[in-house]
Coordinates of C-alpha atoms in Angstrom, one line a residue:
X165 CA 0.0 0.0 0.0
X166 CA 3.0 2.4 0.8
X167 CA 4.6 2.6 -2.5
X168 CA 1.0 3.2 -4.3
X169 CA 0.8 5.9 -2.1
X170 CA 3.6 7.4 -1.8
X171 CA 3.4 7.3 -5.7
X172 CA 0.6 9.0 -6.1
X173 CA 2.0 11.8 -3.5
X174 CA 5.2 12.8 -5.8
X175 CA 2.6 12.9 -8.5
X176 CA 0.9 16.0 -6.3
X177 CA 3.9 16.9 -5.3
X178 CA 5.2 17.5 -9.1
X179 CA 1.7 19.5 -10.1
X180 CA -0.1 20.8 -7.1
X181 CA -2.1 22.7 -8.8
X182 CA -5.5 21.4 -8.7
X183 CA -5.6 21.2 -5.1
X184 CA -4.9 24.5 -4.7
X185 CA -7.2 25.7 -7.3
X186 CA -10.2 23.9 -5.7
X187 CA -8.9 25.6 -2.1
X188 CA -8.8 29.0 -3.8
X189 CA -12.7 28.4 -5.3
X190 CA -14.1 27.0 -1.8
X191 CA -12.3 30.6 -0.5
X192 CA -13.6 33.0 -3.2
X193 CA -17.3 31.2 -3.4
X194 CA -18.0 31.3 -0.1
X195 CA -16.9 35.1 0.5
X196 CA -18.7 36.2 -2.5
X197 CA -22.0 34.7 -2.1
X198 CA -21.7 34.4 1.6
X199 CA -21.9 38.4 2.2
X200 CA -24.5 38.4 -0.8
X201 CA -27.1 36.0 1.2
X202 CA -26.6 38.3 4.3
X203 CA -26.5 41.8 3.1
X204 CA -29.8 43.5 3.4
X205 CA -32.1 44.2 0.2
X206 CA -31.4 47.6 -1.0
X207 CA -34.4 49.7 -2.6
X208 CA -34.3 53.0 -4.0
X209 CA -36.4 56.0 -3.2
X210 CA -37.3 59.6 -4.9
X211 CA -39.6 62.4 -3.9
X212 CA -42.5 62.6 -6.1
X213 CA -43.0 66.2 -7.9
X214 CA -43.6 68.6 -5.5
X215 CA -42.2 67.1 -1.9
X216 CA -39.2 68.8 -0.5
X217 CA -36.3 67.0 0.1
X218 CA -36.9 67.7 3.9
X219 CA -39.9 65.3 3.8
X220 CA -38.7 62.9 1.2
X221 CA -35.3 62.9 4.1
X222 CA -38.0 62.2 7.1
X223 CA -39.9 59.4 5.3
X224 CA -36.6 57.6 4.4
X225 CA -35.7 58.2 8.1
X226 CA -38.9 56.4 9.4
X227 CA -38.1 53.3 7.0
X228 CA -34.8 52.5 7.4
X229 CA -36.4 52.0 10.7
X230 CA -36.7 48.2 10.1
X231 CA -33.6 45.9 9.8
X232 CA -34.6 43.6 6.6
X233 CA -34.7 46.4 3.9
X234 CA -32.5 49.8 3.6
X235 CA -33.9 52.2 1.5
X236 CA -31.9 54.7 0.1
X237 CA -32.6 58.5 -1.9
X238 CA -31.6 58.6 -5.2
X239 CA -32.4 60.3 -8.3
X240 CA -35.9 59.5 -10.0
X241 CA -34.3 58.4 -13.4
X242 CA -32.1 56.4 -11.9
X243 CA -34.2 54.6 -9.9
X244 CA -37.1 53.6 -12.4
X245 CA -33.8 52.8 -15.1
X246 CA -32.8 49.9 -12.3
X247 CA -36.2 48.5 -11.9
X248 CA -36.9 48.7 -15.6
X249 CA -33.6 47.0 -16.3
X250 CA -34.1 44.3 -13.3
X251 CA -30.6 45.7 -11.4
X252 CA -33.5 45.7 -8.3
X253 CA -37.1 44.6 -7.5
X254 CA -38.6 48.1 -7.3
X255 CA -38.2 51.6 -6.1
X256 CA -40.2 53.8 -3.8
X257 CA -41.8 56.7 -5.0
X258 CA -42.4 58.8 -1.6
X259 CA -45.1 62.0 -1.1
X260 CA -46.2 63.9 1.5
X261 CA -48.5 61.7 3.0
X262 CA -48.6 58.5 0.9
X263 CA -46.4 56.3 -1.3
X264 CA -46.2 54.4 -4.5
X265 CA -44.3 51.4 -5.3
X266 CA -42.9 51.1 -8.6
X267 CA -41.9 47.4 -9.8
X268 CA -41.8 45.5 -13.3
X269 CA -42.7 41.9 -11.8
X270 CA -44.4 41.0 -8.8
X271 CA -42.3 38.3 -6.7
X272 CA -42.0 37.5 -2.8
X273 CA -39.3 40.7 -2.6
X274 CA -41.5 43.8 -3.8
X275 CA -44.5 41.9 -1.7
X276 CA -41.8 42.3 1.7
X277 CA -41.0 46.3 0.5
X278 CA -45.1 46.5 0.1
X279 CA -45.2 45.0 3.5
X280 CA -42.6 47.1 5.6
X281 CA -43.7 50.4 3.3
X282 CA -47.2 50.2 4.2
X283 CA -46.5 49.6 8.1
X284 CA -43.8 52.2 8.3
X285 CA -46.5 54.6 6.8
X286 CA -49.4 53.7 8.6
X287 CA -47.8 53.6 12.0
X288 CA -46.0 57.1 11.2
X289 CA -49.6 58.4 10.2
X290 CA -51.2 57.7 12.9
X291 CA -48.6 59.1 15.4
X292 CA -48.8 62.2 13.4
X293 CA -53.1 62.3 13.7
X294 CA -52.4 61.6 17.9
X295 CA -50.0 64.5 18.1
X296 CA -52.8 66.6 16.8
X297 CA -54.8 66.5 19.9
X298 CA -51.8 66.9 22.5
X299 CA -50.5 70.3 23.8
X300 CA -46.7 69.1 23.4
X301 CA -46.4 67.1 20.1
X302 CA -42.8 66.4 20.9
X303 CA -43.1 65.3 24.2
X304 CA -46.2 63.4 23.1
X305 CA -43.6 61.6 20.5
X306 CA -41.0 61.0 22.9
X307 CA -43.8 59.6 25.2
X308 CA -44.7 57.1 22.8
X309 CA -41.3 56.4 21.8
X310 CA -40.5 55.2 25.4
X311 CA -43.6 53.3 25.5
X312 CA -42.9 51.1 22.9
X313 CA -38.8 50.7 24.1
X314 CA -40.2 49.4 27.7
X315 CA -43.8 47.8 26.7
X316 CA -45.7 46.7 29.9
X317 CA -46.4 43.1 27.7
X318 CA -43.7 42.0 25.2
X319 CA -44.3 39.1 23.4
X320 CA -41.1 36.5 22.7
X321 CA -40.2 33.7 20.5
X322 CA -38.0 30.5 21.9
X323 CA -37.8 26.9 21.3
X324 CA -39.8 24.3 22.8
X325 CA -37.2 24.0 26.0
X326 CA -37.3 27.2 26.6
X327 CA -34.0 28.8 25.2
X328 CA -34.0 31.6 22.9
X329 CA -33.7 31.5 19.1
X330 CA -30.6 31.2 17.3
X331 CA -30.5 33.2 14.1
X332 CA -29.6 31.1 11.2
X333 CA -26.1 32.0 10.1
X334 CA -26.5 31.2 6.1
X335 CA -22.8 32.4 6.0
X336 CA -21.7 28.9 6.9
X337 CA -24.3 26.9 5.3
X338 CA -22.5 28.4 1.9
X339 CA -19.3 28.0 3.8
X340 CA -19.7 23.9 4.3
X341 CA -21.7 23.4 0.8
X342 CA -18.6 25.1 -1.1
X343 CA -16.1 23.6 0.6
X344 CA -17.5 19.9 0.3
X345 CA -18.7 20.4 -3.1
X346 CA -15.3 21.2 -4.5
X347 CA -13.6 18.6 -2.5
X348 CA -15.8 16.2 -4.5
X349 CA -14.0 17.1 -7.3
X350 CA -10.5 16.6 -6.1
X351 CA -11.2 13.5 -4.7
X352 CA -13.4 12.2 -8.0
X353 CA -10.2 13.0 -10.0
X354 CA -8.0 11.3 -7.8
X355 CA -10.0 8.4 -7.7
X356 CA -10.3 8.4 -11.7
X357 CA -6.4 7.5 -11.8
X358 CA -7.0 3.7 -10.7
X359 CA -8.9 3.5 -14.2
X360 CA -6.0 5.6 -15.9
X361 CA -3.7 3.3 -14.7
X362 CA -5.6 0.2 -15.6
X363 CA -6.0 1.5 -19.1
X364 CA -2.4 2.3 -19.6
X365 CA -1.6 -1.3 -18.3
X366 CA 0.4 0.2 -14.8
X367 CA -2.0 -1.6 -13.1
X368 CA -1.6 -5.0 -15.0
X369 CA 2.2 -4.5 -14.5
X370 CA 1.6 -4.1 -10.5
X371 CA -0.5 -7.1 -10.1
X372 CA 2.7 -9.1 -11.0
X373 CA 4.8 -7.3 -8.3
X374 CA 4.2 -8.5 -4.6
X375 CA 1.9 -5.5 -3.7
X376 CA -1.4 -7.3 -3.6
X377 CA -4.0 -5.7 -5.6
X378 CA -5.8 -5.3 -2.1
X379 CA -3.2 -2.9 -1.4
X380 CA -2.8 -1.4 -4.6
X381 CA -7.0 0.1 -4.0
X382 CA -5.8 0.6 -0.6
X383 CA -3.1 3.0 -1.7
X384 CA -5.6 4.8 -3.7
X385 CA -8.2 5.0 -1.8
X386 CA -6.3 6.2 1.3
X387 CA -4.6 9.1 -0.6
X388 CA -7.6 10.2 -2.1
X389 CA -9.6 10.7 1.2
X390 CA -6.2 12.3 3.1
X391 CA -5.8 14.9 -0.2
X392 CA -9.8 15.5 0.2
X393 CA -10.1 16.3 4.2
X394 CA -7.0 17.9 3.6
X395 CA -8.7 20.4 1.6
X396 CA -11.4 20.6 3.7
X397 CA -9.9 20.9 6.7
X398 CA -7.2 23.6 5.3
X399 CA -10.3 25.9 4.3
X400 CA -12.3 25.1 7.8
X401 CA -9.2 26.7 9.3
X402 CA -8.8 29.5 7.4
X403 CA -12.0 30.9 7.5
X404 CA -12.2 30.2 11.5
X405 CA -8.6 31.8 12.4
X406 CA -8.3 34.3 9.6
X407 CA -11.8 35.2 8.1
X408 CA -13.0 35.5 11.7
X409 CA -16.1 32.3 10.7
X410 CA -17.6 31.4 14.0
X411 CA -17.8 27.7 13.5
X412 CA -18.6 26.8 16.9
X413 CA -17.3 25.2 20.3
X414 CA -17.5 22.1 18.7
X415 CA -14.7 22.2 16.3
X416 CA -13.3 18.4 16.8
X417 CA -16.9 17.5 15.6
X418 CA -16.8 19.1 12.1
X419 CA -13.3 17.6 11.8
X420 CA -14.9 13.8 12.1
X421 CA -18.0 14.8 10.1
X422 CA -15.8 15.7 7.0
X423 CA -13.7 12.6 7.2
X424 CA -16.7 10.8 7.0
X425 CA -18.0 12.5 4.6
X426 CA -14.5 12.3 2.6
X427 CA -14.8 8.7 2.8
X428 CA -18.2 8.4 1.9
X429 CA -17.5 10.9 -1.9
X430 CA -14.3 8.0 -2.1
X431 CA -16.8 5.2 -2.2
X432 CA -19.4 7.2 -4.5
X433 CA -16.4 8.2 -7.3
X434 CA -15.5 4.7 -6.9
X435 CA -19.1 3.8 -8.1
X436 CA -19.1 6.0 -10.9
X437 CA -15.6 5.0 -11.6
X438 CA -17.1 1.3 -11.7
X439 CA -20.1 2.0 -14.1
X440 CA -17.9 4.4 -16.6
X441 CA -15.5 2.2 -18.3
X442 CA -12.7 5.0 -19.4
X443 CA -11.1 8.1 -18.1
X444 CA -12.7 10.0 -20.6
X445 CA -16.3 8.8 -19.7
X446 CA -15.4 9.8 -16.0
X447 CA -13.9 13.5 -16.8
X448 CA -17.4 13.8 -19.0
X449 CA -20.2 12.6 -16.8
X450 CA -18.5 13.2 -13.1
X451 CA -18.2 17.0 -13.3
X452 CA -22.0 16.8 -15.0
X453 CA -23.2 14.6 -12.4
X454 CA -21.9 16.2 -9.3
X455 CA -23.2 20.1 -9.4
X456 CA -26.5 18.8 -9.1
X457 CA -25.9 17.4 -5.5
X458 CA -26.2 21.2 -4.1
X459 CA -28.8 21.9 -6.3
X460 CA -31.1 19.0 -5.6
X461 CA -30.3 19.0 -1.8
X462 CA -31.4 22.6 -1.4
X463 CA -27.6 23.6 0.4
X464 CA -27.2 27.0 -1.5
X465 CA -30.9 28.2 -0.1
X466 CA -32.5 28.3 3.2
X467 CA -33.6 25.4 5.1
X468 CA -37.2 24.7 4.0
X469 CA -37.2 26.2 0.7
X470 CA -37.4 23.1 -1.5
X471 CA -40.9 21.5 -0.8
X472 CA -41.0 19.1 -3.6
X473 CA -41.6 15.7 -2.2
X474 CA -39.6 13.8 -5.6
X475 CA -36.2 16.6 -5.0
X476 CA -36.5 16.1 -1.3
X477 CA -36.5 12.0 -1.6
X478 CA -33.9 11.8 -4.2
X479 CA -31.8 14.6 -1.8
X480 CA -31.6 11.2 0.7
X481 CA -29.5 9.4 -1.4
X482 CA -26.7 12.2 -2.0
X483 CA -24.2 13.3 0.5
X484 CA -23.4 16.6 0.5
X485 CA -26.9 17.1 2.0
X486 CA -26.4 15.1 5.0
X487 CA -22.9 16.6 5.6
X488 CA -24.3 19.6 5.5
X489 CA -27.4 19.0 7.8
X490 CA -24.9 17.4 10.3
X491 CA -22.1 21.0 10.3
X492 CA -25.3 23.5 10.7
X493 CA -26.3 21.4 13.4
X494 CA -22.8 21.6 15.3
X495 CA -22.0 25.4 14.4
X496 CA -25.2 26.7 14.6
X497 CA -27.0 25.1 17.5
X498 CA -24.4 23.4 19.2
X499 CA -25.7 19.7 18.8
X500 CA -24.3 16.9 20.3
X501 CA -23.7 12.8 18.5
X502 CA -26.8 12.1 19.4
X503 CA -28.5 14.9 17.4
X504 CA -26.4 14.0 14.7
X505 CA -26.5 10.2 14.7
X506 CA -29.2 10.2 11.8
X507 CA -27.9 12.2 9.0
X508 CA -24.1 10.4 9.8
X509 CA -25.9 7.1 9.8
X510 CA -27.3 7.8 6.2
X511 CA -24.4 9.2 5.4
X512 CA -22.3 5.8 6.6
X513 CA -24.8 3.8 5.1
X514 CA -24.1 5.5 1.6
X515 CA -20.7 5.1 1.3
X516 CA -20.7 1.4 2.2
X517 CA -23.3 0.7 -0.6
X518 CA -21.4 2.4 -3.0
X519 CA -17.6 0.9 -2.0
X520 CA -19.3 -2.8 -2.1
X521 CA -20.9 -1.9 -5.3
X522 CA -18.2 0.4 -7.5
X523 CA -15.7 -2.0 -6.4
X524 CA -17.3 -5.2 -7.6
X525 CA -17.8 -3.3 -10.6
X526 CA -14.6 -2.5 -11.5
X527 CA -13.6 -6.1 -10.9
X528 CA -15.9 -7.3 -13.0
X529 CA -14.7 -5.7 -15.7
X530 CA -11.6 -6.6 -17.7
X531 CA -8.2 -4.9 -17.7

């Protein structure tokens, strides 16, 4: 097993490139889209003809008020040219007592700005009628402002036990899907070499030699998962102790969830690698196949966004979703092996179908 492996390490060694390429993608993806999922939706806003910039200044004052949308003033033709073009979902036409929304399609974003417009408004309106009827409008203001800071009932959201709500940090949801989908292509490639070899005859040659051809997949197989949690591992650390990534107290735990699932994309390239009889057929249909594991298991959206009952029961049989599932659950809310046991258990159970069955392919076939 040793000199398959250390063989296939002088071949990394030479042309490390690829590695590093897939390092610097899991980096770049999960900065880029990472900040977009958590930025906040940016709408413009213009006076209508007639409203001094004063008032238009006030109104944008009392909407910015609310922490999922910023609005912000900006010239009229500007604003309509990005909705019309589709740079944003709409734009805020704002008058001295009222509002109009201006959008060119109608989707669950311009609903939310409807939403947070028309309750900003109303709320601000009817403050404005109360004030009417006190002697001190700005200490009737500041009355109600205090009011509402120290409520006499507030109502509260918490789990089930009792504890408060963790906000979902979607940051490292893109932060785990990047960085174990690339690895999958790393490792598939590596795996891809036994059937280079075998067509070149290496691996005919080698069967002669004493290493037993037990070894000779054991060499493989064991550099191609250290090289992937290598990866994986080298990217969990840099995003923790230079990025600044919160990934939890339970650090050790991520560590064993991606050597499992490291092992577990070994055993499913070694499946493909036993159906596809070529190199070539394996550089064509793995980097075809694999994209679609993110996109099927719903990793680069929220939890609870795909509600199709076919996506969600072929999701089961891939991965990446329960690798996933398992690292929110540590990072985000803290769980423990036993809150983890079932999405690691499916996970196990995957990749010792697909070892027992890829490698009684490829010995099957001849060569």
């Amino acid at each position: 097993m040793n000199p398959v492996f250390m063989a296939q390490w002088m071949k990394e060694k030479r042309s490390p490139l690829m590695v590093l390429l897939f390092c610097g993608l899991s980096i770049i993806a999960t900065l880029l889209f990472g900040q977009s999922a958590d930025s906040k939706l940016k709408i413009g806003a213009f006076p209508a003809s007639g409203v001094e910039a004063d008032t238009a200044e006030e109104w944008l004052e009392v909407l910015n008020a609310n922490d999922a949308i910023e609005f912000i003033m900006m010239d009229e033709r500007k604003a309509r040219s990005e909705v019309n073009e589709g740079r944003t979902d709409a734009a805020i036409q704002l008058m001295e007592k009222d509002y109009r929304i201006i959008a060119s399609i109608d989707n669950p974003n311009v609903q939310l700005v409807g939403q947070i417009v028309h309750s900003a408004f109303m709320e601000e309106l009817q403050l404005r009628a109360a004030e009417q009827f006190s002697n001190d409008a700005k200490a009737f203001r500041e009355g109600v402002e205090s009011f509402l800071e120290n409520p006499p009932l507030a109502v509260g959201v918490q789990t089930p036990d009792g504890k408060d709500l963790i906000e979902y940090d979607m940051n490292l949801q893109l932060l785990f899907t990047f960085t174990l989908f690339l690895a999958c292509f790393t490792i598939g490639y590596k795996i891809n070499s036994i059937t280079m070899e075998k067509v070149s005859g290496i691996w005919s040659r080698m069967i002669l030699s004493p290493v037993r051809k037990s070894q000779m997949y054991m060499g493989h197989l064991m550099y191609s998962s250290l090289i992937g949690f290598a990866q994986i591992v080298t990217v969990f650390l840099l995003f923790r102790y230079i990025a600044g990534f919160d990934l939890g107290g339970r650090f050790g735990m991520l560590l064993i969830v991606a050597a499992l699932y490291t092992l577990t994309i070994v055993a499913f390239s070694m499946l493909l690698t036993g159906i596809l009889r070529t190199p070539e057929q394996f550089n064509m249909v793995f980097p075809s196949v694999i994209p679609i594991m993110p996109l099927i298991s719903g990793a680069y959206m929220p939890p609870g966004t795909i509600t199709n009952q076919f996506l969600l029961l072929v999701s089961e049989v891939l991965p990446l979703k329960h690798a996933v599932d398992a690292m929110v659950e540590i990072s985000i809310y803290d769980a423990g092996w036993p809150d983890v046991f079932l999405p690691l258990a499916k996970l196990s159970m995957i990749g010792v179908i697909c070892m027992g069955v890829g490698i009684n392919l490829m010995e099957r076939r001849k060569g």
